[in-house]
PDB file of C-alpha atoms in Angstrom:
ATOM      1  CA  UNK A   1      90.198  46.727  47.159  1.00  0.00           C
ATOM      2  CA  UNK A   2      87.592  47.263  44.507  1.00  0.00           C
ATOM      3  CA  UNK A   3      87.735  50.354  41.990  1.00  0.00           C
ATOM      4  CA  UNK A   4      84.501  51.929  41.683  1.00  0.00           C
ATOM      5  CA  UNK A   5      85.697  53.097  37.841  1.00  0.00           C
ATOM      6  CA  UNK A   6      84.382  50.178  36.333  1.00  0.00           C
ATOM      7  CA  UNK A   7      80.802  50.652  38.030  1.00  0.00           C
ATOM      8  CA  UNK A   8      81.351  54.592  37.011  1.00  0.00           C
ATOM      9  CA  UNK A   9      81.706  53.185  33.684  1.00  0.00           C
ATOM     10  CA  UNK A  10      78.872  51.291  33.327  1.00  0.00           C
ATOM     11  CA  UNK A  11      76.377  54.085  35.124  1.00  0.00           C
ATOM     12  CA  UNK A  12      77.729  56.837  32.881  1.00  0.00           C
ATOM     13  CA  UNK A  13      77.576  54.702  29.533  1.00  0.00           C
ATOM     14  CA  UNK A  14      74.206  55.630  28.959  1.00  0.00           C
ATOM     15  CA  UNK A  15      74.334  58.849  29.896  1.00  0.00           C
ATOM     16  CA  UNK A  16      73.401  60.270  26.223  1.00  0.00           C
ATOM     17  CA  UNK A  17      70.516  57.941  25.825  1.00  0.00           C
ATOM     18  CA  UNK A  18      69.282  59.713  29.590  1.00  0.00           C
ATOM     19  CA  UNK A  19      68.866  63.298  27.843  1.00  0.00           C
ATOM     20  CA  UNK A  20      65.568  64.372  27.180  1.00  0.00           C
ATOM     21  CA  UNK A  21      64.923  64.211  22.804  1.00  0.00           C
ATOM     22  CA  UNK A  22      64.211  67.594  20.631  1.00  0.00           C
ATOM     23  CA  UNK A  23      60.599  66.593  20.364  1.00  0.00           C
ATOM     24  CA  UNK A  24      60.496  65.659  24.069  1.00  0.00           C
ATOM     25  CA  UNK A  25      61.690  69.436  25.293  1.00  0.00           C
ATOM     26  CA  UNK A  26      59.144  70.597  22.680  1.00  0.00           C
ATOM     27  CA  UNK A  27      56.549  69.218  24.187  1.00  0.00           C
ATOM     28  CA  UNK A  28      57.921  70.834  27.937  1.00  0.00           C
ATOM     29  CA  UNK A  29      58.076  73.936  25.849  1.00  0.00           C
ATOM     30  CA  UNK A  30      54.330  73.515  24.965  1.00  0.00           C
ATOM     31  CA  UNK A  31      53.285  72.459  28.395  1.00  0.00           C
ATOM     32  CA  UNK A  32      55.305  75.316  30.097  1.00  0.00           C
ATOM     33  CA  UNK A  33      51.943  77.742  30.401  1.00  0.00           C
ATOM     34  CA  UNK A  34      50.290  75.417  32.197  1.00  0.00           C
ATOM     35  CA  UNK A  35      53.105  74.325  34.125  1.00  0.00           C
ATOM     36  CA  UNK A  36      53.672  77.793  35.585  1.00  0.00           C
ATOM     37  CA  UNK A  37      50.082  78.081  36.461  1.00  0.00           C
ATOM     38  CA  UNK A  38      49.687  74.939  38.674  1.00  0.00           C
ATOM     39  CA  UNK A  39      53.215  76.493  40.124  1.00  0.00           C
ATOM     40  CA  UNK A  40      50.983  80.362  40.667  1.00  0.00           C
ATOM     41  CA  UNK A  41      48.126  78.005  42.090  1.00  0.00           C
ATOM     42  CA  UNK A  42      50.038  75.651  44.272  1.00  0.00           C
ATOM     43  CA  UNK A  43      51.517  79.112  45.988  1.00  0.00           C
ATOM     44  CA  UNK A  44      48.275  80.480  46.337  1.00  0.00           C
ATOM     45  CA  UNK A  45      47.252  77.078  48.341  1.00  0.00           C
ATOM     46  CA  UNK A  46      50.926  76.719  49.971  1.00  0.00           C
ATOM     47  CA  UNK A  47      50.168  80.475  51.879  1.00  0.00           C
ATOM     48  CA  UNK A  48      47.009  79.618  53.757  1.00  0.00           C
ATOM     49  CA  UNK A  49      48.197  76.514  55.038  1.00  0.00           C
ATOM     50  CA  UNK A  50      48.752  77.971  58.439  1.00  0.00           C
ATOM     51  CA  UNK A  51      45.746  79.947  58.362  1.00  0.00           C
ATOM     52  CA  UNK A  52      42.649  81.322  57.686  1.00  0.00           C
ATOM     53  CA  UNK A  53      42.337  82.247  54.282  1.00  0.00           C
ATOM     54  CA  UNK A  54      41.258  85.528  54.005  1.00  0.00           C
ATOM     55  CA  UNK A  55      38.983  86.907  51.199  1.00  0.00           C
ATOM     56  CA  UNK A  56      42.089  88.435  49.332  1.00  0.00           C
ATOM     57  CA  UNK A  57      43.616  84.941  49.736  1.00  0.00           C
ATOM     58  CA  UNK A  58      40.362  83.339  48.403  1.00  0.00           C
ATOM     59  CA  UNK A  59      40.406  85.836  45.353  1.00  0.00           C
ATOM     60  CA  UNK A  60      43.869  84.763  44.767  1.00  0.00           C
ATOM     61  CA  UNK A  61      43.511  81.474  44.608  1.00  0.00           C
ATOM     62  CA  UNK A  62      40.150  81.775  42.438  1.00  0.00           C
ATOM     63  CA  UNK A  63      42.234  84.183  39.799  1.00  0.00           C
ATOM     64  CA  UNK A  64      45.326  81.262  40.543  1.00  0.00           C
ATOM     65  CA  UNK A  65      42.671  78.413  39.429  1.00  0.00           C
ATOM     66  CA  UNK A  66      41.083  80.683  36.316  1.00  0.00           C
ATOM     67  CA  UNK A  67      44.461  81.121  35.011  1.00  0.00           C
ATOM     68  CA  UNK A  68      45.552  77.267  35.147  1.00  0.00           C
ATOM     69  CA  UNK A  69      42.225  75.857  33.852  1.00  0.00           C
ATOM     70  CA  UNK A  70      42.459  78.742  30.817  1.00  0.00           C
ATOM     71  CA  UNK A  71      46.587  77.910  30.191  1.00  0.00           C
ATOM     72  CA  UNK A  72      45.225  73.853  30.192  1.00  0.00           C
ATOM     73  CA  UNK A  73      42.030  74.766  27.625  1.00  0.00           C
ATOM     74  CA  UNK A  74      44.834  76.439  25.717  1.00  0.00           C
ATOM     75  CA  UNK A  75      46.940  73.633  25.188  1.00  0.00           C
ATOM     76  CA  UNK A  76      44.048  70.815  24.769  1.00  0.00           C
ATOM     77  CA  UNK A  77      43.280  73.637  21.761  1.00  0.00           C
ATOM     78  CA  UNK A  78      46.782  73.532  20.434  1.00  0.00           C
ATOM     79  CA  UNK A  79      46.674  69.885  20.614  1.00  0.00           C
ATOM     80  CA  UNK A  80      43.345  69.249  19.013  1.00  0.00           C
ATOM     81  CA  UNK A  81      43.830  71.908  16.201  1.00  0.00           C
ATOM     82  CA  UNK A  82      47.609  69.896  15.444  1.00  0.00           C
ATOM     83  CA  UNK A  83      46.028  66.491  15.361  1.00  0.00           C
ATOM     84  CA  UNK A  84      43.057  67.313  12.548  1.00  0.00           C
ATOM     85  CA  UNK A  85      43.623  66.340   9.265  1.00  0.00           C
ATOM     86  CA  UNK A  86      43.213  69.179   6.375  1.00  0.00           C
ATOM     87  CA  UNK A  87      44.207  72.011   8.641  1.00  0.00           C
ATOM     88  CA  UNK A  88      40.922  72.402   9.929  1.00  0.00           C
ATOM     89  CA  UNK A  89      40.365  73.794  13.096  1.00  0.00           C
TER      90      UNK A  89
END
């Protein structure tokens, strides 16, 4: 009968190198606005699936959609203000 501990040991070796890096959960950090408003858009589209939208589902999604496109123009901001030399913005 084979042991399974010395696959275990082999899978779990590189278990440290598998965690995400400080400048990787940074950037998730960064990203999280926009993240949460493709989540707030995604459940606007998820509810009228099985139905008709109606117009307060339409207005919902349109406010959904604002929000996510102004969260993404914020962070293409962030980015292009971090990566010009001199501090100018």
């Amino acid at each position: 009968m084979e042991h399974i501990v010395t696959v275990q040991d082999a899978v779990t070796a590189f278990a440290d190198f598998m965690e995400p890096t400080d400048v990787e959960l940074d950037a998730i950090e960064r990203e999280m606005p926009v993240i949460l408003a493709d989540v707030d858009l995604l459940d606007a589209h998820i509810v009228t699936l099985d139905r008709t939208p109606t117009e307060l589902d339409n207005r919902r999604i349109r406010r959904a959609r604002r929000r996510a496109l102004a969260a993404r123009v914020v962070l293409v901001n962030l980015a292009a203000g971090a990566s010009l030399p001199g501090g100018a913005a």
